[in-house]
Amino acid sequence: MLRNQTKKNLIFWLIVSVCAAPVVLATLTYYVFKPSKLSNYGELIEPPITFDTFTIEEISRPTSESALIDTNASIDSVTSLNALKGRWILAYIAQGDNCAEECKDNLYLTRQVRLMTGKNRFR
């Protein structure tokens, strides 16, 4: 059996190691074991598209029951994307002039993502 003092020392070092282990592992993970390649699961558009020439076309306005109504009155008068500088924008750029059903489906999905942003919806 261990002596009383040895047992106390063992318990002390066990507690210290349990407290220090997350800090040591986090430091090693952050500074030493860096991943070789990062991926954001998206694609960059080459060449980049500037939104200066785009106009906003409203397909349909959400109903009051959908909980997507923006209480910011200035959003109703927006006619270009430059007026939304500093705000989060979920944009869907349609390919071609006629995308009726596909655009409506994608608009629905975009609104679902917007709903998931919760309290940050009006940022």
XYZ file of N, CA and C in Angstrom:
369
model
N 0.829 -1.192 0.000
C 0.000 0.000 0.000
C 0.872 1.253 0.000
N 0.311 2.266 -0.576
C 1.024 3.530 -0.632
C 0.919 4.243 0.704
N 1.951 4.958 0.995
C 1.893 5.762 2.210
C 0.909 6.895 2.008
N 0.456 7.476 3.071
C -0.549 8.533 3.037
C -0.065 9.743 2.233
N 1.194 10.178 2.439
C 1.734 11.332 1.722
C 1.867 11.031 0.224
N 2.294 9.842 -0.113
C 2.430 9.453 -1.514
C 1.065 9.426 -2.194
N 0.073 8.957 -1.476
C -1.289 8.918 -2.017
C -1.820 10.331 -2.267
N -1.538 11.266 -1.343
C -1.961 12.663 -1.514
C -1.260 13.294 -2.714
N 0.032 13.004 -2.874
C 0.770 13.538 -4.025
C 0.211 12.995 -5.338
N -0.117 11.718 -5.344
C -0.679 11.106 -6.537
C -2.019 11.750 -6.907
N -2.866 11.982 -5.932
C -4.163 12.629 -6.177
C -3.958 14.057 -6.676
N -3.013 14.784 -6.065
C -2.734 16.159 -6.489
C -2.302 16.201 -7.957
N -1.344 15.340 -8.343
C -0.849 15.354 -9.713
C -1.890 14.848 -10.707
N -2.746 13.969 -10.261
C -3.840 13.515 -11.110
C -4.811 14.662 -11.404
N -5.138 15.445 -10.384
C -6.029 16.604 -10.567
C -5.372 17.646 -11.470
N -4.086 17.914 -11.253
C -3.371 18.888 -12.083
C -3.336 18.423 -13.537
N -3.067 17.142 -13.756
C -2.999 16.652 -15.137
C -4.365 16.667 -15.818
N -5.436 16.394 -15.082
C -6.782 16.455 -15.662
C -7.126 17.891 -16.052
N -6.696 18.856 -15.259
C -6.977 20.266 -15.578
C -6.075 20.792 -16.694
N -4.843 20.331 -16.751
C -3.899 20.842 -17.740
C -4.029 20.145 -19.090
N -4.553 18.943 -19.115
C -4.628 18.178 -20.361
C -5.402 18.893 -21.468
N -6.585 19.473 -21.208
C -7.284 20.168 -22.301
C -6.497 21.343 -22.866
N -5.795 22.081 -22.002
C -5.012 23.227 -22.466
C -3.840 22.748 -23.323
N -3.159 21.716 -22.867
C -2.019 21.183 -23.616
C -2.484 20.600 -24.950
N -3.555 19.828 -24.934
C -4.061 19.236 -26.177
C -4.560 20.298 -27.152
N -5.221 21.333 -26.642
C -5.694 22.410 -27.516
C -4.524 23.153 -28.144
N -3.489 23.418 -27.363
C -2.311 24.100 -27.888
C -1.620 23.252 -28.952
N -1.466 21.967 -28.679
C -0.857 21.079 -29.670
C -1.692 21.009 -30.941
N -2.998 20.905 -30.786
C -3.876 20.824 -31.951
C -3.824 22.104 -32.772
N -3.784 23.244 -32.116
C -3.827 24.522 -32.825
C -2.494 24.851 -33.500
N -1.378 24.632 -32.791
C -0.088 25.071 -33.319
C 0.721 23.972 -34.013
N 0.533 22.718 -33.647
C 1.386 21.657 -34.172
C 0.679 20.827 -35.239
N -0.503 20.338 -34.943
C -1.203 19.416 -35.840
C -2.183 20.150 -36.746
N -1.660 21.072 -37.543
C -2.515 21.824 -38.460
C -2.889 20.950 -39.649
N -4.144 21.077 -40.115
C -4.512 20.314 -41.310
C -3.742 20.826 -42.522
N -3.441 19.920 -43.439
C -2.641 20.306 -44.596
C -3.441 21.109 -45.616
N -4.763 20.907 -45.649
C -5.580 21.612 -46.627
C -6.905 21.985 -45.981
N -7.329 23.217 -46.193
C -8.601 23.683 -45.657
C -9.644 23.680 -46.756
N -10.873 23.393 -46.393
C -11.963 23.392 -47.361
C -13.193 24.018 -46.736
N -13.794 24.950 -47.450
C -14.992 25.616 -46.960
C -16.258 25.019 -47.541
N -16.150 23.932 -48.261
C -17.292 23.250 -48.865
C -18.076 24.157 -49.809
N -17.416 25.048 -50.466
C -18.061 25.928 -51.426
C -17.158 26.095 -52.635
N -17.634 26.842 -53.586
C -16.853 27.081 -54.786
C -16.744 28.578 -55.007
N -15.541 29.016 -55.315
C -15.344 30.411 -55.656
C -15.687 30.605 -57.126
N -16.320 31.706 -57.409
C -16.696 32.020 -58.785
C -15.541 32.773 -59.424
N -15.035 32.223 -60.507
C -13.947 32.868 -61.233
C -14.436 33.262 -62.609
N -14.336 34.458 -63.025
C -13.932 35.655 -62.303
C -15.040 36.100 -61.349
N -14.690 36.830 -60.305
C -15.700 37.283 -59.344
C -16.769 38.146 -60.007
N -17.980 38.033 -59.509
C -19.101 38.814 -60.036
C -19.302 40.023 -59.137
N -19.356 41.194 -59.737
C -19.687 42.387 -58.956
C -21.184 42.611 -59.056
N -21.768 43.020 -57.967
C -23.212 43.194 -57.916
C -23.645 44.625 -58.229
N -22.743 45.424 -58.757
C -23.093 46.813 -59.068
C -24.150 46.906 -60.160
N -24.115 45.997 -61.114
C -25.023 46.089 -62.251
C -26.298 45.277 -62.069
N -26.392 44.491 -61.000
C -27.577 43.670 -60.786
C -28.719 44.495 -60.218
N -29.915 44.176 -60.635
C -31.105 44.779 -60.040
C -31.865 43.700 -59.292
N -32.607 44.113 -58.293
C -33.359 43.165 -57.483
C -34.735 42.982 -58.092
N -35.076 41.737 -58.366
C -36.399 41.420 -58.895
C -37.137 40.599 -57.853
N -38.262 41.098 -57.415
C -39.029 40.409 -56.387
C -39.971 39.410 -57.045
N -39.768 38.126 -56.759
C -40.629 37.090 -57.332
C -41.943 37.033 -56.577
N -41.858 36.949 -55.277
C -43.060 36.954 -54.440
C -42.674 37.413 -53.047
N -43.601 38.033 -52.372
C -43.356 38.512 -51.018
C -43.922 37.490 -50.046
N -43.165 37.169 -48.980
C -43.675 36.202 -48.012
C -44.908 36.731 -47.294
N -45.761 35.815 -46.899
C -46.964 36.205 -46.161
C -46.617 36.456 -44.706
N -47.515 37.115 -43.989
C -47.251 37.422 -42.584
C -47.202 36.164 -41.731
N -47.820 35.077 -42.177
C -47.801 33.831 -41.417
C -46.452 33.124 -41.508
N -45.632 33.483 -42.476
C -44.383 32.761 -42.680
C -43.268 33.202 -41.743
N -43.480 34.236 -40.967
C -42.487 34.757 -40.020
C -41.229 35.238 -40.716
N -41.353 35.636 -41.972
C -40.202 36.134 -42.705
C -40.311 37.617 -43.014
N -41.324 38.265 -42.486
C -41.503 39.681 -42.775
C -40.432 40.474 -42.045
N -39.726 41.280 -42.777
C -38.692 42.127 -42.211
C -39.352 43.387 -41.670
N -39.107 43.681 -40.407
C -39.720 44.865 -39.806
C -38.984 46.138 -40.169
N -37.862 46.035 -40.840
C -37.102 47.194 -41.256
C -37.777 47.807 -42.487
N -38.369 48.982 -42.310
C -39.140 49.605 -43.394
C -38.264 50.002 -44.579
N -36.982 50.282 -44.348
C -36.131 50.739 -45.443
C -35.867 49.639 -46.467
N -36.089 48.398 -46.095
C -35.836 47.291 -47.014
C -36.837 47.279 -48.171
N -38.021 47.864 -47.983
C -39.029 47.878 -49.044
C -38.626 48.754 -50.221
N -37.796 49.748 -49.975
C -37.431 50.682 -51.032
C -36.125 50.307 -51.731
N -35.565 49.148 -51.449
C -34.289 48.742 -52.035
C -34.494 48.360 -53.497
N -33.700 48.974 -54.374
C -33.768 48.643 -55.796
C -32.445 48.113 -56.322
N -31.367 48.252 -55.556
C -30.074 47.700 -55.966
C -29.388 47.095 -54.749
N -28.440 46.225 -55.008
C -27.750 45.553 -53.912
C -26.804 46.475 -53.157
N -26.404 47.585 -53.752
C -25.541 48.533 -53.048
C -26.243 49.141 -51.844
N -27.573 49.205 -51.879
C -28.322 49.756 -50.750
C -28.295 48.820 -49.546
N -27.885 47.578 -49.741
C -27.841 46.600 -48.654
C -26.441 46.417 -48.087
N -25.538 47.340 -48.355
C -24.163 47.225 -47.876
C -24.144 47.128 -46.354
N -23.411 46.161 -45.838
C -23.322 45.959 -44.402
C -24.341 44.981 -43.854
N -25.256 44.516 -44.695
C -26.264 43.541 -44.265
C -25.936 42.188 -44.869
N -26.407 41.149 -44.219
C -26.242 39.810 -44.774
C -27.185 39.660 -45.951
N -26.691 39.056 -47.022
C -27.508 38.869 -48.214
C -27.451 37.397 -48.616
N -28.605 36.797 -48.773
C -28.692 35.460 -49.354
C -29.147 35.655 -50.791
N -28.227 35.470 -51.717
C -28.532 35.760 -53.115
C -28.608 34.477 -53.920
N -29.561 34.435 -54.818
C -29.663 33.347 -55.791
C -29.638 33.990 -57.163
N -28.637 33.644 -57.943
C -28.496 34.222 -59.273
C -29.008 33.198 -60.275
N -30.089 33.534 -60.940
C -30.717 32.618 -61.901
C -29.913 32.596 -63.186
N -29.866 31.442 -63.802
C -29.195 31.308 -65.082
C -30.243 31.300 -66.177
N -30.196 32.281 -67.018
C -31.179 32.389 -68.092
C -32.337 33.282 -67.675
N -33.198 33.564 -68.630
C -34.317 34.465 -68.365
C -35.551 33.746 -67.860
N -35.687 32.467 -68.145
C -36.906 31.755 -67.798
C -36.572 30.569 -66.891
N -36.807 30.730 -65.601
C -36.524 29.642 -64.657
C -37.670 29.539 -63.657
N -38.877 29.684 -64.097
C -40.052 29.840 -63.232
C -40.099 28.853 -62.072
N -40.195 27.572 -62.341
C -40.383 26.593 -61.260
C -39.103 26.399 -60.448
N -37.969 26.330 -61.127
C -36.696 26.150 -60.428
C -36.401 27.340 -59.520
N -36.669 28.551 -59.995
C -36.429 29.745 -59.185
C -37.332 29.766 -57.957
N -38.582 29.364 -58.125
C -39.496 29.340 -56.980
C -39.066 28.303 -55.951
N -38.606 27.148 -56.409
C -38.116 26.123 -55.480
C -36.885 26.613 -54.721
N -35.968 27.247 -55.438
C -34.768 27.770 -54.792
C -35.086 28.942 -53.875
N -36.077 29.742 -54.225
C -36.515 30.824 -53.345
C -37.058 30.253 -52.041
N -37.822 29.175 -52.128
C -38.346 28.515 -50.931
C -37.200 28.024 -50.043
N -36.194 27.372 -50.653
C -35.057 26.876 -49.880
C -34.258 28.016 -49.260
N -34.100 29.118 -49.989
C -33.398 30.279 -49.456
C -34.129 30.848 -48.255
N -35.438 30.884 -48.312
C -36.211 31.378 -47.173
C -36.097 30.450 -45.973
N -35.953 29.157 -46.219
C -35.771 28.224 -45.109
C -34.437 28.488 -44.411
N -33.397 28.740 -45.176
C -32.101 29.061 -44.588
C -32.197 30.367 -43.817
N -32.884 31.334 -44.375
C -33.048 32.625 -43.710
C -33.795 32.458 -42.396
N -34.771 31.573 -42.365
C -35.523 31.321 -41.146
C -34.634 30.682 -40.083
N -33.694 29.847 -40.506
C -32.800 29.191 -39.555
C -31.816 30.158 -38.910
N -31.616 31.332 -39.481
C -30.687 32.283 -38.875
C -31.231 32.876 -37.591
N -32.505 32.666 -37.296
C -33.089 33.032 -36.009
C -32.964 34.503 -35.681
N -32.387 34.780 -34.505
C -32.324 36.164 -34.040
C -31.399 37.019 -34.897
N -30.517 36.414 -35.681
C -29.615 37.162 -36.551
C -30.225 37.446 -37.916
N -31.509 37.172 -38.081
C -32.174 37.306 -39.371
C -32.092 38.726 -39.926
N -32.152 39.731 -39.089
C -32.235 41.109 -39.578
C -30.893 41.829 -39.543
N -29.797 41.091 -39.474
C -28.475 41.716 -39.462
C -28.139 42.258 -40.818
